[in-house]
Coordinates of C-alpha atoms in Angstrom, one line a residue:
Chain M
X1 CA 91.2 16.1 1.8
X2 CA 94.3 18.2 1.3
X3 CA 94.3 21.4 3.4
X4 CA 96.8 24.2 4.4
X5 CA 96.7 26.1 7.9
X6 CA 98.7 29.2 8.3
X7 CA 98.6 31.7 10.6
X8 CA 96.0 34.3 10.7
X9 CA 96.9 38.5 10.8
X10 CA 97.3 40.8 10.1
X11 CA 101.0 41.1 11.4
X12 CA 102.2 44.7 12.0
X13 CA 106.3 44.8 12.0
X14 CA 108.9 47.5 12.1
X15 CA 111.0 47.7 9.0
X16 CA 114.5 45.6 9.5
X17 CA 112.4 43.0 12.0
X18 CA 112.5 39.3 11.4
X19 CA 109.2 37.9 10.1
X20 CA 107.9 34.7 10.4
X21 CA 104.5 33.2 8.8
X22 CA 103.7 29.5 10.1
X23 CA 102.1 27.3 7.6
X24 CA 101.0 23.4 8.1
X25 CA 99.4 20.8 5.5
X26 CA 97.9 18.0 5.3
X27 CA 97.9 16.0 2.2
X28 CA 98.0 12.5 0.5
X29 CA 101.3 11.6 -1.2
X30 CA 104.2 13.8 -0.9
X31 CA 103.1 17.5 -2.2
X32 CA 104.7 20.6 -3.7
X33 CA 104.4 23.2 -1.8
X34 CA 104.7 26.7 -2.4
X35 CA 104.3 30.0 -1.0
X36 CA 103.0 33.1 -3.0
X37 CA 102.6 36.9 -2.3
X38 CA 99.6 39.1 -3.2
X39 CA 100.4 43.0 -3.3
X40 CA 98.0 45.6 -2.8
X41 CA 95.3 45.8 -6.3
X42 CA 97.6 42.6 -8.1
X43 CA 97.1 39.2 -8.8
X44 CA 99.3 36.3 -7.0
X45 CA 103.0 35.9 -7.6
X46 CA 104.8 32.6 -7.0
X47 CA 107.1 34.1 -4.3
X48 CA 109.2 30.5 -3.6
X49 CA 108.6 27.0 -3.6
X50 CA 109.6 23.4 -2.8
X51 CA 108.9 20.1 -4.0
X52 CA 110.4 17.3 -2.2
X53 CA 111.2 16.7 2.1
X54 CA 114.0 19.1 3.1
X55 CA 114.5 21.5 -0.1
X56 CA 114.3 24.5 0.8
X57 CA 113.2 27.6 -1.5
X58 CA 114.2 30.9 -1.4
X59 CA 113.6 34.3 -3.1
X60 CA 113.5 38.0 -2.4
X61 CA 115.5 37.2 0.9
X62 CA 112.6 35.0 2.0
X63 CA 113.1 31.5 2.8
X64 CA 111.0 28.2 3.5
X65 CA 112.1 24.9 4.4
X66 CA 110.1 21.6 3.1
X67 CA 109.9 19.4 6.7
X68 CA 108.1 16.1 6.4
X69 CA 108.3 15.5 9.5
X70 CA 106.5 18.5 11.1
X71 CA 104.5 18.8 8.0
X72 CA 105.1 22.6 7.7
X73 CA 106.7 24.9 5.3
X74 CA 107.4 28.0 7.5
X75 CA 108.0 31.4 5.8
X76 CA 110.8 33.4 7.2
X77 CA 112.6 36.8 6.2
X78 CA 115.9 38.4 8.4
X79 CA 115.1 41.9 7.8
X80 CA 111.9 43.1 6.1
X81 CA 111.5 46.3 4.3
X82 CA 108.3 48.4 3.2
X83 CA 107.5 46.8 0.2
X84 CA 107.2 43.5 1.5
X85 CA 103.8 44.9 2.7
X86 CA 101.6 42.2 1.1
X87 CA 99.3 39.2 1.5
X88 CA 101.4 36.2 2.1
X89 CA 99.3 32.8 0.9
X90 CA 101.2 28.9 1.8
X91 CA 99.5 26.3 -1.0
X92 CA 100.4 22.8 -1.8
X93 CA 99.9 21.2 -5.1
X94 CA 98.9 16.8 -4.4
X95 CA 97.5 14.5 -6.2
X96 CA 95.2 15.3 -8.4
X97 CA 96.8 18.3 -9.3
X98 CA 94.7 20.9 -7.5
X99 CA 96.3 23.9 -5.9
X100 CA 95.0 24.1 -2.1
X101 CA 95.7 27.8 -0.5
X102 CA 95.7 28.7 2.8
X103 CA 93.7 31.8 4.4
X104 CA 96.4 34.3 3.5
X105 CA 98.1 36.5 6.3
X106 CA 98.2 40.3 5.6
X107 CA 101.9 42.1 6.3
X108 CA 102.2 45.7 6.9
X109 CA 105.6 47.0 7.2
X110 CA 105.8 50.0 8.9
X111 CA 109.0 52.4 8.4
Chain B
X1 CA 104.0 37.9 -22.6
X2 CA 100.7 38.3 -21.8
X3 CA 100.8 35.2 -19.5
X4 CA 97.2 35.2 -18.1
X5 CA 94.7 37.6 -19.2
X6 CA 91.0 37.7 -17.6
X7 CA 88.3 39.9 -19.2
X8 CA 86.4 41.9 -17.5
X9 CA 88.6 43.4 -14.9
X10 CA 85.5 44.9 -13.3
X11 CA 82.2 44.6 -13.1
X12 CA 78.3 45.1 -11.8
X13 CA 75.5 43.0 -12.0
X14 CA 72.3 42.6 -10.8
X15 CA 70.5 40.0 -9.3
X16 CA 69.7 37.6 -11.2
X17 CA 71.7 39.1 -14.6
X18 CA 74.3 36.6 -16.3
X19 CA 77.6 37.3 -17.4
X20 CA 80.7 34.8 -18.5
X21 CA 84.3 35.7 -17.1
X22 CA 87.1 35.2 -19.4
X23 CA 90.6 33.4 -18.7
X24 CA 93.3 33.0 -21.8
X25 CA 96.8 32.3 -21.2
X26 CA 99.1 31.9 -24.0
X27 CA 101.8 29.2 -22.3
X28 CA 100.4 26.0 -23.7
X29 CA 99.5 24.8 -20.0
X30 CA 96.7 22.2 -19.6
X31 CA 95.6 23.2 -16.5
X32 CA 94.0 26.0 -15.8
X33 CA 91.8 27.3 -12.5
X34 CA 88.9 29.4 -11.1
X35 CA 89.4 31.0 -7.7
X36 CA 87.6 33.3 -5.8
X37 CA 88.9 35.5 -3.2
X38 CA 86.8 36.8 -0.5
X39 CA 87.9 38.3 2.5
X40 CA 89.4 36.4 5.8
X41 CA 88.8 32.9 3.0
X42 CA 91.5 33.3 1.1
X43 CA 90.9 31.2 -2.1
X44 CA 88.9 28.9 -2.7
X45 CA 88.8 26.7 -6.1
X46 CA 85.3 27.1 -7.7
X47 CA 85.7 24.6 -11.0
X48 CA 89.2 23.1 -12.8
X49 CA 90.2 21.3 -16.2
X50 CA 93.1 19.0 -16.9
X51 CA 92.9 19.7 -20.8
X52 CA 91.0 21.0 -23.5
X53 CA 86.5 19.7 -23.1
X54 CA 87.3 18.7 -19.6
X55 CA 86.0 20.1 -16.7
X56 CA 85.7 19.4 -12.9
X57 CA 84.2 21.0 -9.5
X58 CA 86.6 22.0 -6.8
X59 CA 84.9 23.1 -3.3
X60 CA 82.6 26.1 -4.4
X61 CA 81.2 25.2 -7.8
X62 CA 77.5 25.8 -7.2
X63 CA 76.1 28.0 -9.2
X64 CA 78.7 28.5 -11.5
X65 CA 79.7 26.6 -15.0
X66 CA 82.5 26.9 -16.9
X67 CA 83.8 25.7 -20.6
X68 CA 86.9 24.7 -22.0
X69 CA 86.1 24.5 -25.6
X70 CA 90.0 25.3 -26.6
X71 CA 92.7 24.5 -24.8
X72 CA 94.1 28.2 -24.4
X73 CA 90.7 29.7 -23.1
X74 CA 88.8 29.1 -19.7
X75 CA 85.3 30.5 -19.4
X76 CA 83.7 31.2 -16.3
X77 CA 79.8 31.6 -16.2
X78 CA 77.2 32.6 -13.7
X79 CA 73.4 31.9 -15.2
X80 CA 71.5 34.0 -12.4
X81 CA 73.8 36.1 -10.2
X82 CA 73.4 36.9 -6.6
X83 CA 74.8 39.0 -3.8
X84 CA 76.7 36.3 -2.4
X85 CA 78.7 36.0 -5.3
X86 CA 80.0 39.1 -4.9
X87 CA 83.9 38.0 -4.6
X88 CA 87.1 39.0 -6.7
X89 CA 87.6 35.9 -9.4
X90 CA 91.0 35.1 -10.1
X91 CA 92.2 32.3 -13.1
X92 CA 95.5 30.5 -13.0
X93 CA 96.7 27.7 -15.4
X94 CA 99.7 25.3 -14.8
X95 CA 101.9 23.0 -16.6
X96 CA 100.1 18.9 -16.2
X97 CA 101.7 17.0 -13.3
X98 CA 104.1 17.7 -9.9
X99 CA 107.3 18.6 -9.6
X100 CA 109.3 22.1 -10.2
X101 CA 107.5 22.9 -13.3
X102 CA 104.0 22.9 -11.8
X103 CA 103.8 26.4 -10.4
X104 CA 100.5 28.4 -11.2
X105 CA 100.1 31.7 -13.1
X106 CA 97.5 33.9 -11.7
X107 CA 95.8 36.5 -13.8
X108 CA 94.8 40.1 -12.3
X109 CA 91.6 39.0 -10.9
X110 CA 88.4 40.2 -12.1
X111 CA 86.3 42.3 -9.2
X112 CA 82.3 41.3 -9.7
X113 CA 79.6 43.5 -7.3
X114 CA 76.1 42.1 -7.7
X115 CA 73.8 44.5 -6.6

């Protein structure tokens, strides 16, 4: 069945580091994927997404890049700040329409 | 825009007690989704429905049923709670089918203790 690894935390960064959050799939077909953020007491927020090999989505200065090949949809930021402190989750959406999340990986952002 | 609303936001039980969770969204999607979220699982689908009267298990649906007698409304329902359905619930609906317009909406989550 569909399923979505992603690293586990939590990951502790300085503010103005470069963060990175792997993420792999499997899946039948050729899935959307998407990546969504959790803050602290909230509900999830699409945070980006991509729906076909090599698109890449960005938002919020984050960025992912669809890759076939690898089967991956990495998360990256240049230069996080405090309030990116948050629960990061990578999902894909396949046939059949259900929405598979990974395990989440918990930022904290220290200043 | 309300978007997705669940009802209650908390709440306790005890054992054994039944309750229904609520999920209404007010974007005309036809799918809509429960999760629960339990820490270090990250979430995991508990029932789904394409459209209005249909419904189907995703990976957790024991001892849980759900009802989608309209097509705005999702109702979640646990007929003899226990402890290990302690969780935060969390409902999400969706436009039908892939593509850009597929993203899910999640509600606030609804925190259930079952003492």
């Amino acid at each position: 069945g569909d399923s979505v690894t992603q690293m586990e935390g939590p990951v502790t960064l300085s503010e103005e580091a470069f963060l990175t959050i792997n993420c792999t799939y499997t899946a039948t077909g050729y899935p959307s994927l998407f990546w969504y953020v959790q803050y602290p007491g909230e509900g999830l927020q699409l945070l980006l997404k991509a729906t076909k090999a090599d698109d890449k989505g960005s938002n919020k200065g984050f960025e992912a890049t669809y890759r076939k090949e690898t089967t991956s949809f990495h998360l990256e930021k240049g230069s996080v700040q405090v309030s990116d402190s948050a629960v990061y989750f990578c999902a894909l959406k396949a046939a059949g329409n259900k929405l598979t999340f990974g395990g989440g990986t918990r930022v904290l952002v220290k200043p | 825009n309300a978007g997705v609303t669940q009802t209650p936001k908390f709440r306790v039980l005890k054992t054994g007690q039944s309750m229904t969770l609520l999920c209404a969204q007010d974007m005309n999607h036809e799918y809509m989704y429960w999760y629960r979220q339990d820490p270090g699982m990250g979430l995991r689908l508990i029932h789904y429905s394409v459209g209005e009267g249909t419904t189907a298990k995703g990976e957790v649906p024991d001892g849980y049923n759900v009802s989608r007698l309209k097509k705005q409304n999702f109702l979640l329902g646990l007929e003899s709670a226990a402890p290990s359905q302690t969780s935060v619930y969390f409902c999400a609906s969706s436009y039908r089918g892939q593509g850009a317009n597929t993203e899910a909406f999640f509600g606030q989550g609804t925190r259930l203790t079952v003492v």
